[in-house]
Amino acid sequence: MSIKGIKQAKKDLPHFDMVIVGGGMVGISLALILAAQSDWKILLVEAQSMNVASAPKSHYSASFDDRSTALSWTSRNIYQSIGIWDQLSKHLTDIKHIHVSDRGHGGLTRMSADEAGVDALGYVVENHWLGSVLIDQLGHHSIETLSNTKVSAVRPMRGGIEISLDGKQSAGDEGQQLIRSDLLIIADGSNSKTAQKLGIYSQCSSYRQTAIIANIQLEKKHQGTAYERFTDQGPMALLPLSDYQGQHRSALVWVQSEDAVEQLVMAEDDAFLATLQQRFGHRLGRFQQVGKRVTYPLSLTLATEQVRRNVVVVGNAAHSLHPVAGQGFNLSLRDVSALAARLNQAREIQKDIGSLEVLENYYQQQLVDQRNTLMFSDSLTKFFTGTSRVSAAGRNSGLLALDLVPQLRHGFAKFGMGMATSEAQHG
Ligand SMILES: Cc1cc2nc3c(=O)[nH]c(=O)nc-3n(C[C@H](O)[C@H](O)[C@H](O)COP(=O)(O)OP(=O)(O)OC[C@H]3O[C@@H](n4cnc5c(N)ncnc54)[C@H](O)[C@@H]3O)c2cc1C
């Protein structure tokens, strides 16, 4: 579909079952899940380029940047159910062990896939590869896409929603278009501009922390181990990546207080690696090299509304979490999988997919999972950030308990795999 700056008669407006705004990890995944279920008429609108021809290293959008994502067991099931796990698995590294430690306070615990009775506790994918696979899959379905396009206005109507699109297809080819949809799905990331056009805002509580991400070249093989290390300055994670040109690699997520970040980001590579080594220790040998460093200010944001007649808000636009537990995307994928199932069910019994009843049912179904996951990520962050002796003692006993009581450790691992509240729904 292309946008042209022509005046349209209202009765001739292009009509869709659903318009998804935001072609990030969540928006594209939802489009693919929907398309795998039924022959929906879907339009996916993305503000940036979605050009897969320049794969694999380019950035398509905010989602598909230099980060890596730990996918949970449940996310695997969802991607498997729509037939894209095989393509994705070429780019994944299995998490066979999780090693949690508290720097300077002795607490330590380990979890293993064998103990949990699964192939892997999770799977790490570099976001640019996830983007490459997801965007490539769009071409296998009849999903219409518009890149370099934004929503400029949204008008709720009787029996649907009218959406004005502003597009820049190429230099000199700009235009507006009016379309109609039964359902508007807002997936345009944190502090969604599209939701704001409908008076839906986000409550935002800053952690006053920033995540620094970078790939680290290692001396020793990581053996499929994801390291989660809590330090007085903030948590860090090193997620296992596949070797690149014979070099062992892990993806670093290093959370720091806002005032400590600039110095670390501006530091020479050697100085950065020396500080990292001092905080992490030598379990992976000497750190050899650091790739590009990118920062993400961290906050907990929650949309004031997630469903309204003819409107659903999903992904980071609905909730964005601290990355310490690697849960944000996994939760959103469970949300959109549940949403797609509800919409499909509604269609089968000839119910209006934009009706508040259908959308409210979806929201109520996901509420417990959302609350538990938000609370888990938020309390983990707070529990492991305190520097007082009392909090350090609490952390030590928490980690010790995890290490000594297999059921506790099993429960913790299950939660990380996205199985704790959603097994029944997603297998
Ligand atoms: C450092 C870090 C590490 C993380 N690690 C993990 C992890 O290991 N596991 C995990 O589960 N989660 C992780 N997360 C969370 C995960 O990255 C997010 O949950 C995910 O990016 C949310 O995707 P999204 O598609 O909702 O939003 P986004 O990624 O923000 O994508 C939104 C898309 O909408 C587009 N857009 C914006 N405005 C408009 C508009 N007006 N019109 C059209 N399109 C628009 C953008 O260009 C973008 O493509 C991590 C987050 C961070 C910050």
CSV table of C-alpha atoms and ligand atoms in Angstrom, one decimal:
chain,number,residue,atom,x,y,z
A,1,MET,CA,0.0,0.0,0.0
A,2,SER,CA,1.3,3.5,-0.7
A,3,ILE,CA,0.2,6.8,0.5
A,4,LYS,CA,-0.7,9.6,-1.9
A,5,GLY,CA,-1.7,13.1,-1.1
A,6,ILE,CA,-5.2,12.8,-2.7
A,7,LYS,CA,-8.5,13.8,-1.4
A,8,GLN,CA,-10.6,10.8,-0.6
A,9,ALA,CA,-14.4,10.4,-0.5
A,10,LYS,CA,-15.3,9.2,3.0
A,11,LYS,CA,-17.3,6.2,1.7
A,12,ASP,CA,-14.3,5.0,-0.3
A,13,LEU,CA,-11.8,4.9,2.6
A,14,PRO,CA,-9.7,1.8,2.7
A,15,HIS,CA,-11.0,-0.4,5.4
A,16,PHE,CA,-9.0,-2.8,7.6
A,17,ASP,CA,-10.0,-5.3,10.3
A,18,MET,CA,-7.1,-4.0,12.3
A,19,VAL,CA,-4.4,-1.4,12.0
A,20,ILE,CA,-1.3,-2.0,14.1
A,21,VAL,CA,0.7,1.2,14.8
A,22,GLY,CA,4.4,0.4,15.5
A,23,GLY,CA,6.4,-2.2,13.6
A,24,GLY,CA,8.8,-3.0,16.5
A,25,MET,CA,9.2,-6.4,18.1
A,26,VAL,CA,5.7,-6.4,19.5
A,27,GLY,CA,3.8,-4.9,16.6
A,28,ILE,CA,5.3,-7.3,14.0
A,29,SER,CA,5.0,-10.3,16.3
A,30,LEU,CA,1.3,-9.6,16.7
A,31,ALA,CA,0.8,-9.1,13.0
A,32,LEU,CA,2.4,-12.5,12.4
A,33,ILE,CA,0.4,-14.3,15.1
A,34,LEU,CA,-2.8,-12.8,13.7
A,35,ALA,CA,-1.9,-13.7,10.1
A,36,ALA,CA,-1.0,-17.3,11.1
A,37,GLN,CA,-4.5,-17.7,12.6
A,38,SER,CA,-6.9,-16.2,10.1
A,39,ASP,CA,-7.1,-14.2,6.9
A,40,TRP,CA,-7.4,-10.8,8.7
A,41,LYS,CA,-7.1,-7.7,6.7
A,42,ILE,CA,-4.2,-6.1,8.6
A,43,LEU,CA,-2.3,-2.9,8.1
A,44,LEU,CA,1.0,-2.4,9.9
A,45,VAL,CA,2.3,1.2,10.2
A,46,GLU,CA,5.9,1.9,11.2
A,47,ALA,CA,7.5,5.4,11.6
A,48,GLN,CA,10.9,4.2,10.4
A,49,SER,CA,12.2,2.1,7.6
A,50,MET,CA,11.5,-1.7,7.5
A,51,ASN,CA,13.9,-2.5,4.8
A,52,VAL,CA,15.0,-6.1,5.2
A,53,ALA,CA,17.2,-6.0,2.1
A,54,SER,CA,20.0,-4.4,4.1
A,55,ALA,CA,20.0,-7.2,6.7
A,56,PRO,CA,21.5,-8.3,8.9
A,57,LYS,CA,23.4,-5.5,10.6
A,58,SER,CA,21.3,-2.4,9.9
A,59,HIS,CA,18.8,-0.9,12.3
A,60,TYR,CA,15.2,-1.0,11.1
A,61,SER,CA,13.6,0.6,14.1
A,62,ALA,CA,13.8,1.4,17.8
A,63,SER,CA,13.3,-2.3,18.6
A,64,PHE,CA,15.9,-3.8,16.3
A,65,ASP,CA,19.0,-2.1,17.6
A,66,ASP,CA,22.3,-3.2,19.2
A,67,ARG,CA,20.6,-5.0,22.1
A,68,SER,CA,20.1,-8.7,22.7
A,69,THR,CA,16.9,-10.2,24.1
A,70,ALA,CA,16.6,-13.2,26.3
A,71,LEU,CA,13.5,-15.1,25.1
A,72,SER,CA,11.6,-17.2,27.5
A,73,TRP,CA,10.4,-20.8,27.1
A,74,THR,CA,6.9,-19.5,26.6
A,75,SER,CA,8.1,-17.0,23.9
A,76,ARG,CA,9.6,-20.0,22.1
A,77,ASN,CA,6.3,-21.8,22.2
A,78,ILE,CA,4.5,-18.8,20.7
A,79,TYR,CA,7.0,-18.5,17.9
A,80,GLN,CA,6.9,-22.2,17.3
A,81,SER,CA,3.1,-22.2,17.1
A,82,ILE,CA,3.4,-19.7,14.1
A,83,GLY,CA,6.1,-21.6,12.4
A,84,ILE,CA,9.0,-19.2,12.7
A,85,TRP,CA,11.1,-20.8,15.5
A,86,ASP,CA,13.2,-22.7,13.0
A,87,GLN,CA,14.3,-19.6,11.2
A,88,LEU,CA,14.9,-17.8,14.5
A,89,SER,CA,16.8,-20.7,16.1
A,90,LYS,CA,19.7,-20.3,13.6
A,91,HIS,CA,20.5,-17.0,15.4
A,92,LEU,CA,19.9,-18.1,19.1
A,93,THR,CA,22.2,-19.1,21.9
A,94,ASP,CA,20.7,-21.4,24.5
A,95,ILE,CA,20.9,-20.4,28.1
A,96,LYS,CA,21.9,-23.6,29.8
A,97,HIS,CA,22.8,-22.2,33.2
A,98,ILE,CA,21.9,-19.0,35.2
A,99,HIS,CA,24.5,-17.8,37.7
A,100,VAL,CA,23.3,-15.2,40.2
A,101,SER,CA,25.7,-13.5,42.5
A,102,ASP,CA,26.0,-10.5,44.8
A,103,ARG,CA,29.4,-8.7,44.5
A,104,GLY,CA,31.2,-8.3,47.8
A,105,HIS,CA,28.5,-10.0,49.9
A,106,GLY,CA,29.0,-13.7,49.1
A,107,GLY,CA,25.5,-14.7,48.1
A,108,LEU,CA,25.4,-16.9,45.0
A,109,THR,CA,23.0,-19.3,43.3
A,110,ARG,CA,23.0,-21.4,40.1
A,111,MET,CA,20.1,-22.7,38.1
A,112,SER,CA,20.4,-25.2,35.3
A,113,ALA,CA,18.3,-26.3,32.4
A,114,ASP,CA,18.8,-30.0,33.4
A,115,GLU,CA,17.5,-29.3,36.9
A,116,ALA,CA,14.5,-27.6,35.5
A,117,GLY,CA,13.9,-30.5,33.0
A,118,VAL,CA,14.1,-28.3,29.9
A,119,ASP,CA,16.4,-27.9,26.9
A,120,ALA,CA,17.3,-24.4,27.9
A,121,LEU,CA,16.3,-21.8,30.5
A,122,GLY,CA,16.0,-19.2,27.7
A,123,TYR,CA,17.4,-18.2,24.4
A,124,VAL,CA,19.4,-15.1,23.6
A,125,VAL,CA,18.9,-13.4,20.2
A,126,GLU,CA,20.6,-10.2,19.0
A,127,ASN,CA,17.8,-7.8,18.2
A,128,HIS,CA,18.9,-7.1,14.7
A,129,TRP,CA,18.6,-10.8,13.9
A,130,LEU,CA,15.1,-10.9,15.5
A,131,GLY,CA,14.2,-8.0,13.3
A,132,SER,CA,15.6,-9.6,10.2
A,133,VAL,CA,13.6,-12.8,10.8
A,134,LEU,CA,10.4,-11.1,11.8
A,135,ILE,CA,10.5,-8.6,8.9
A,136,ASP,CA,11.3,-11.3,6.4
A,137,GLN,CA,8.3,-13.3,7.7
A,138,LEU,CA,6.0,-10.4,6.9
A,139,GLY,CA,6.6,-11.1,3.3
A,140,HIS,CA,5.1,-14.6,3.6
A,141,HIS,CA,1.7,-13.2,4.6
A,142,SER,CA,-0.9,-10.8,3.2
A,143,ILE,CA,-0.1,-8.2,5.8
A,144,GLU,CA,-0.1,-4.7,4.3
A,145,THR,CA,2.8,-2.5,5.6
A,146,LEU,CA,3.5,1.2,5.5
A,147,SER,CA,7.0,2.2,6.7
A,148,ASN,CA,8.2,5.8,7.2
A,149,THR,CA,4.6,6.6,8.2
A,150,LYS,CA,3.0,8.0,11.4
A,151,VAL,CA,-0.5,8.4,12.6
A,152,SER,CA,-1.3,12.1,12.6
A,153,ALA,CA,-4.9,11.9,13.9
A,154,VAL,CA,-7.3,9.3,15.3
A,155,ARG,CA,-11.1,9.7,15.4
A,156,PRO,CA,-13.4,7.2,17.1
A,157,MET,CA,-16.5,6.7,14.9
A,158,ARG,CA,-19.6,4.6,15.3
A,159,GLY,CA,-18.5,1.1,14.5
A,160,GLY,CA,-14.8,1.7,14.1
A,161,ILE,CA,-12.1,4.2,14.1
A,162,GLU,CA,-10.8,6.7,11.5
A,163,ILE,CA,-7.1,7.1,11.2
A,164,SER,CA,-5.1,9.8,9.4
A,165,LEU,CA,-1.7,8.7,8.2
A,166,ASP,CA,1.3,10.9,7.4
A,167,GLY,CA,3.9,9.2,5.2
A,168,LYS,CA,7.2,9.9,3.6
A,169,GLN,CA,7.7,7.1,1.1
A,170,SER,CA,10.7,8.6,-0.5
A,171,ALA,CA,12.2,12.1,-1.1
A,172,GLY,CA,9.5,14.2,-2.6
A,173,ASP,CA,6.8,11.5,-2.2
A,174,GLU,CA,5.0,12.6,0.9
A,175,GLY,CA,1.3,12.4,1.6
A,176,GLN,CA,-1.6,11.9,3.9
A,177,GLN,CA,-4.2,9.2,3.8
A,178,LEU,CA,-7.4,8.5,5.7
A,179,ILE,CA,-8.3,4.9,6.5
A,180,ARG,CA,-10.8,3.1,8.6
A,181,SER,CA,-10.4,0.2,10.9
A,182,ASP,CA,-12.5,-2.0,13.2
A,183,LEU,CA,-9.6,-2.0,15.7
A,184,LEU,CA,-6.6,0.2,16.3
A,185,ILE,CA,-3.8,-1.6,18.0
A,186,ILE,CA,-1.2,0.8,19.5
A,187,ALA,CA,2.3,-0.7,19.7
A,188,ASP,CA,4.5,2.4,19.1
A,189,GLY,CA,6.6,2.1,22.3
A,190,SER,CA,6.9,3.9,25.6
A,191,ASN,CA,5.1,7.2,26.0
A,192,SER,CA,3.1,6.4,22.9
A,193,LYS,CA,2.2,9.4,20.8
A,194,THR,CA,-0.7,7.6,19.2
A,195,ALA,CA,-2.3,6.7,22.6
A,196,GLN,CA,-1.8,10.4,23.6
A,197,LYS,CA,-3.9,11.4,20.7
A,198,LEU,CA,-6.8,9.5,22.3
A,199,GLY,CA,-6.0,11.0,25.8
A,200,ILE,CA,-4.3,7.8,27.0
A,201,TYR,CA,-1.2,8.7,28.9
A,202,SER,CA,1.5,6.8,30.8
A,203,GLN,CA,2.3,6.9,34.5
A,204,CYS,CA,6.1,6.9,34.6
A,205,SER,CA,8.3,6.3,37.6
A,206,SER,CA,12.0,6.7,36.9
A,207,TYR,CA,14.5,4.3,38.5
A,208,ARG,CA,17.1,7.1,38.2
A,209,GLN,CA,19.2,4.4,36.5
A,210,THR,CA,20.5,3.9,33.0
A,211,ALA,CA,21.4,0.6,31.3
A,212,ILE,CA,24.6,0.5,29.3
A,213,ILE,CA,24.6,-2.2,26.7
A,214,ALA,CA,27.6,-3.5,24.7
A,215,ASN,CA,28.9,-6.8,23.4
A,216,ILE,CA,32.0,-8.1,25.2
A,217,GLN,CA,34.7,-10.3,23.7
A,218,LEU,CA,35.7,-12.9,26.3
A,219,GLU,CA,38.8,-14.9,27.0
A,220,LYS,CA,36.9,-18.0,28.1
A,221,LYS,CA,33.8,-19.7,26.6
A,222,HIS,CA,30.6,-18.8,28.5
A,223,GLN,CA,29.3,-22.5,28.2
A,224,GLY,CA,25.8,-21.2,27.8
A,225,THR,CA,25.8,-19.4,31.1
A,226,ALA,CA,23.9,-16.2,31.7
A,227,TYR,CA,25.4,-14.2,34.6
A,228,GLU,CA,23.3,-11.9,36.7
A,229,ARG,CA,25.5,-10.0,39.1
A,230,PHE,CA,24.2,-7.5,41.7
A,231,THR,CA,26.7,-4.9,42.8
A,232,ASP,CA,26.3,-1.8,45.1
A,233,GLN,CA,26.3,0.4,42.0
A,234,GLY,CA,23.5,-1.6,40.2
A,235,PRO,CA,22.9,-5.0,38.6
A,236,MET,CA,24.7,-6.3,35.5
A,237,ALA,CA,23.9,-9.2,33.2
A,238,LEU,CA,26.1,-11.0,30.7
A,239,LEU,CA,24.1,-13.0,28.3
A,240,PRO,CA,25.7,-15.8,26.2
A,241,LEU,CA,26.1,-15.0,22.5
A,242,SER,CA,27.3,-17.2,19.7
A,243,ASP,CA,30.9,-16.9,18.7
A,244,TYR,CA,31.6,-14.3,16.0
A,245,GLN,CA,34.7,-14.9,13.7
A,246,GLY,CA,36.0,-17.4,16.3
A,247,GLN,CA,35.7,-15.0,19.2
A,248,HIS,CA,33.7,-15.8,22.3
A,249,ARG,CA,31.1,-13.1,23.2
A,250,SER,CA,28.5,-12.1,25.7
A,251,ALA,CA,26.0,-9.3,25.7
A,252,LEU,CA,26.4,-6.9,28.6
A,253,VAL,CA,23.5,-5.0,30.2
A,254,TRP,CA,25.0,-2.9,33.0
A,255,VAL,CA,22.7,-0.8,35.1
A,256,GLN,CA,24.2,2.2,36.7
A,257,SER,CA,22.9,5.2,38.6
A,258,GLU,CA,22.3,8.2,36.3
A,259,ASP,CA,25.4,10.2,37.5
A,260,ALA,CA,27.9,7.3,37.0
A,261,VAL,CA,26.9,6.5,33.5
A,262,GLU,CA,28.5,9.3,31.5
A,263,GLN,CA,32.0,8.6,32.8
A,264,LEU,CA,31.7,4.9,31.9
A,265,VAL,CA,30.3,5.6,28.4
A,266,MET,CA,33.0,8.2,27.7
A,267,ALA,CA,35.8,6.0,29.1
A,268,GLU,CA,38.5,4.6,26.8
A,269,ASP,CA,37.8,0.9,26.0
A,270,ASP,CA,40.6,-0.3,28.3
A,271,ALA,CA,39.4,1.7,31.2
A,272,PHE,CA,35.8,0.6,30.7
A,273,LEU,CA,36.9,-3.1,30.5
A,274,ALA,CA,39.1,-2.7,33.6
A,275,THR,CA,36.1,-1.3,35.6
A,276,LEU,CA,33.8,-4.0,34.3
A,277,GLN,CA,36.3,-6.7,35.1
A,278,GLN,CA,36.7,-5.4,38.7
A,279,ARG,CA,32.9,-5.4,39.2
A,280,PHE,CA,32.3,-8.7,37.5
A,281,GLY,CA,35.3,-10.8,38.4
A,282,HIS,CA,37.2,-13.4,36.3
A,283,ARG,CA,34.6,-16.2,35.8
A,284,LEU,CA,34.9,-15.5,32.0
A,285,GLY,CA,38.6,-14.9,32.0
A,286,ARG,CA,40.0,-11.5,31.0
A,287,PHE,CA,37.6,-9.3,29.0
A,288,GLN,CA,39.3,-8.7,25.6
A,289,GLN,CA,37.3,-6.0,23.8
A,290,VAL,CA,34.1,-4.0,24.1
A,291,GLY,CA,31.8,-3.1,21.2
A,292,LYS,CA,29.6,-0.1,20.7
A,293,ARG,CA,28.2,1.2,24.0
A,294,VAL,CA,24.6,2.4,24.0
A,295,THR,CA,22.5,3.7,26.9
A,296,TYR,CA,18.8,3.4,27.9
A,297,PRO,CA,17.4,5.5,30.8
A,298,LEU,CA,15.2,3.1,32.9
A,299,SER,CA,11.7,3.7,34.2
A,300,LEU,CA,8.6,1.8,35.0
A,301,THR,CA,5.8,3.0,32.8
A,302,LEU,CA,2.1,2.0,32.7
A,303,ALA,CA,-0.5,3.2,30.3
A,304,THR,CA,-3.5,4.7,32.2
A,305,GLU,CA,-5.8,2.5,29.9
A,306,GLN,CA,-5.0,-0.5,27.8
A,307,VAL,CA,-8.4,-1.1,26.2
A,308,ARG,CA,-11.1,1.1,25.0
A,309,ARG,CA,-13.9,0.5,22.4
A,310,ASN,CA,-12.0,-0.2,19.1
A,311,VAL,CA,-8.6,0.4,20.7
A,312,VAL,CA,-6.0,-1.8,22.4
A,313,VAL,CA,-2.6,-0.6,23.7
A,314,VAL,CA,0.2,-3.3,23.8
A,315,GLY,CA,4.0,-3.7,24.2
A,316,ASN,CA,6.0,-0.9,25.7
A,317,ALA,CA,3.1,1.5,25.0
A,318,ALA,CA,1.1,-0.5,27.6
A,319,HIS,CA,3.9,-1.2,30.1
A,320,SER,CA,7.7,-1.0,30.1
A,321,LEU,CA,9.7,-2.7,32.8
A,322,HIS,CA,13.2,-2.6,34.2
A,323,PRO,CA,15.3,-5.0,32.1
A,324,VAL,CA,17.0,-6.6,35.0
A,325,ALA,CA,14.9,-9.8,34.8
A,326,GLY,CA,14.6,-9.8,31.0
A,327,GLN,CA,10.8,-9.9,31.1
A,328,GLY,CA,9.5,-6.9,29.2
A,329,PHE,CA,9.3,-8.4,25.7
A,330,ASN,CA,8.4,-11.9,26.9
A,331,LEU,CA,5.4,-10.4,28.8
A,332,SER,CA,4.3,-8.4,25.8
A,333,LEU,CA,4.5,-11.5,23.6
A,334,ARG,CA,2.2,-13.4,26.0
A,335,ASP,CA,-0.1,-10.4,25.9
A,336,VAL,CA,-0.4,-10.2,22.1
A,337,SER,CA,-0.7,-14.0,21.8
A,338,ALA,CA,-3.7,-13.9,24.2
A,339,LEU,CA,-5.1,-10.9,22.3
A,340,ALA,CA,-4.9,-12.6,19.0
A,341,ALA,CA,-6.7,-15.7,20.4
A,342,ARG,CA,-9.5,-13.5,21.8
A,343,LEU,CA,-9.9,-11.7,18.5
A,344,ASN,CA,-10.0,-15.0,16.6
A,345,GLN,CA,-12.6,-16.4,19.1
A,346,ALA,CA,-14.7,-13.3,18.7
A,347,ARG,CA,-14.7,-13.6,14.9
A,348,GLU,CA,-15.7,-17.3,15.1
A,349,ILE,CA,-18.8,-16.4,17.0
A,350,GLN,CA,-19.4,-13.3,14.8
A,351,LYS,CA,-18.8,-10.8,17.6
A,352,ASP,CA,-17.5,-7.3,16.9
A,353,ILE,CA,-13.7,-7.5,17.5
A,354,GLY,CA,-13.7,-3.8,18.6
A,355,SER,CA,-16.4,-4.3,21.2
A,356,LEU,CA,-15.4,-3.4,24.7
A,357,GLU,CA,-16.6,-6.8,26.0
A,358,VAL,CA,-14.1,-8.6,23.8
A,359,LEU,CA,-11.2,-6.3,24.6
A,360,GLU,CA,-12.0,-6.1,28.3
A,361,ASN,CA,-12.0,-10.0,28.4
A,362,TYR,CA,-8.5,-10.0,26.9
A,363,TYR,CA,-7.3,-7.4,29.4
A,364,GLN,CA,-8.8,-9.2,32.4
A,365,GLN,CA,-7.2,-12.4,31.2
A,366,GLN,CA,-3.7,-10.8,31.1
A,367,LEU,CA,-4.0,-8.6,34.2
A,368,VAL,CA,-2.6,-11.2,36.7
A,369,ASP,CA,0.3,-12.0,34.5
A,370,GLN,CA,1.1,-8.3,33.9
A,371,ARG,CA,0.8,-7.5,37.6
A,372,ASN,CA,3.0,-10.5,38.7
A,373,THR,CA,5.7,-9.8,36.1
A,374,LEU,CA,5.7,-6.0,36.9
A,375,MET,CA,6.0,-6.7,40.6
A,376,PHE,CA,8.7,-9.4,40.1
A,377,SER,CA,10.9,-7.1,37.9
A,378,ASP,CA,10.3,-4.0,40.2
A,379,SER,CA,11.0,-5.8,43.5
A,380,LEU,CA,14.0,-7.6,42.1
A,381,THR,CA,15.4,-4.3,41.1
A,382,LYS,CA,14.7,-2.7,44.5
A,383,PHE,CA,15.8,-5.7,46.5
A,384,PHE,CA,19.1,-5.9,44.7
A,385,THR,CA,19.9,-2.2,44.6
A,386,GLY,CA,20.0,-1.2,48.3
A,387,THR,CA,23.5,-0.7,49.6
A,388,SER,CA,22.8,-0.9,53.4
A,389,ARG,CA,24.0,-3.8,55.5
A,390,VAL,CA,20.4,-4.8,56.1
A,391,SER,CA,19.6,-5.1,52.4
A,392,ALA,CA,22.9,-6.9,51.7
A,393,ALA,CA,22.0,-9.4,54.4
A,394,GLY,CA,18.5,-9.8,53.0
A,395,ARG,CA,20.0,-10.4,49.5
A,396,ASN,CA,22.4,-13.0,50.9
A,397,SER,CA,19.7,-14.9,52.7
A,398,GLY,CA,17.5,-14.7,49.6
A,399,LEU,CA,20.2,-16.1,47.3
A,400,LEU,CA,21.2,-18.7,49.9
A,401,ALA,CA,17.6,-19.8,50.2
A,402,LEU,CA,17.5,-20.1,46.4
A,403,ASP,CA,20.6,-22.1,46.5
A,404,LEU,CA,19.6,-24.4,49.3
A,405,VAL,CA,15.9,-25.0,48.5
A,406,PRO,CA,15.5,-26.7,45.1
A,407,GLN,CA,11.7,-25.9,44.9
A,408,LEU,CA,12.4,-22.2,45.4
A,409,ARG,CA,15.1,-22.2,42.7
A,410,HIS,CA,12.8,-24.2,40.4
A,411,GLY,CA,10.0,-21.6,41.0
A,412,PHE,CA,12.4,-18.8,40.2
A,413,ALA,CA,13.6,-20.4,37.0
A,414,LYS,CA,10.0,-21.1,36.0
A,415,PHE,CA,9.1,-17.5,36.4
A,416,GLY,CA,12.1,-16.4,34.3
A,417,MET,CA,11.0,-18.8,31.6
A,418,GLY,CA,7.6,-17.1,31.5
A,419,MET,CA,5.9,-20.3,32.8
A,420,ALA,CA,4.7,-19.2,36.2
A,421,THR,CA,1.4,-17.6,35.3
A,422,SER,CA,1.0,-18.4,31.6
A,423,GLU,CA,1.7,-22.1,31.2
A,424,ALA,CA,-1.9,-23.0,31.0
A,425,GLN,CA,-2.6,-20.4,28.2
A,426,HIS,CA,0.5,-20.9,26.0
A,427,GLY,CA,1.6,-24.4,26.6
B,1,LIG,C1,18.6,-2.6,27.8
B,1,LIG,C2,17.3,-3.4,27.6
B,1,LIG,C3,17.4,-4.8,27.6
B,1,LIG,C4,16.2,-5.6,27.4
B,1,LIG,N1,16.3,-6.9,27.5
B,1,LIG,C5,15.2,-7.7,27.4
B,1,LIG,C6,15.2,-9.1,27.5
B,1,LIG,O1,16.3,-9.7,27.6
B,1,LIG,N2,14.1,-9.8,27.5
B,1,LIG,C7,12.8,-9.2,27.4
B,1,LIG,O2,11.8,-9.8,27.3
B,1,LIG,N3,12.8,-7.8,27.2
B,1,LIG,C8,13.9,-7.1,27.3
B,1,LIG,N4,13.8,-5.7,27.2
B,1,LIG,C9,12.5,-5.1,26.9
B,1,LIG,C10,12.2,-5.0,25.4
B,1,LIG,O3,13.3,-4.4,24.7
B,1,LIG,C11,10.9,-4.3,25.1
B,1,LIG,O4,9.9,-5.0,25.8
B,1,LIG,C12,10.6,-4.2,23.6
B,1,LIG,O5,11.5,-3.4,22.9
B,1,LIG,C13,9.2,-3.6,23.4
B,1,LIG,O6,8.9,-3.5,22.1
B,1,LIG,P1,7.8,-2.6,21.4
B,1,LIG,O7,7.6,-3.1,20.0
B,1,LIG,O8,6.6,-2.6,22.3
B,1,LIG,O9,8.4,-1.1,21.5
B,1,LIG,P2,9.6,-0.5,20.7
B,1,LIG,O10,10.7,-1.4,20.7
B,1,LIG,O11,9.8,0.8,21.3
B,1,LIG,O12,9.0,-0.4,19.2
B,1,LIG,C14,8.0,0.6,18.9
B,1,LIG,C15,8.0,0.8,17.4
B,1,LIG,O13,7.0,1.8,17.1
B,1,LIG,C16,7.6,2.7,16.1
B,1,LIG,N5,6.9,4.0,16.3
B,1,LIG,C17,7.1,4.9,17.3
B,1,LIG,N6,6.2,5.9,17.1
B,1,LIG,C18,5.5,5.6,16.0
B,1,LIG,C19,4.4,6.3,15.4
B,1,LIG,N7,3.9,7.4,15.8
B,1,LIG,N8,3.8,5.7,14.3
B,1,LIG,C20,4.3,4.5,13.8
B,1,LIG,N9,5.3,3.8,14.4
B,1,LIG,C21,5.9,4.4,15.5
B,1,LIG,C22,9.1,2.7,16.5
B,1,LIG,O14,9.8,3.2,15.3
B,1,LIG,C23,9.3,1.3,16.8
B,1,LIG,O15,9.6,0.5,15.7
B,1,LIG,C24,15.0,-4.9,27.3
B,1,LIG,C25,14.9,-3.5,27.3
B,1,LIG,C26,16.1,-2.8,27.5
B,1,LIG,C27,16.0,-1.3,27.5
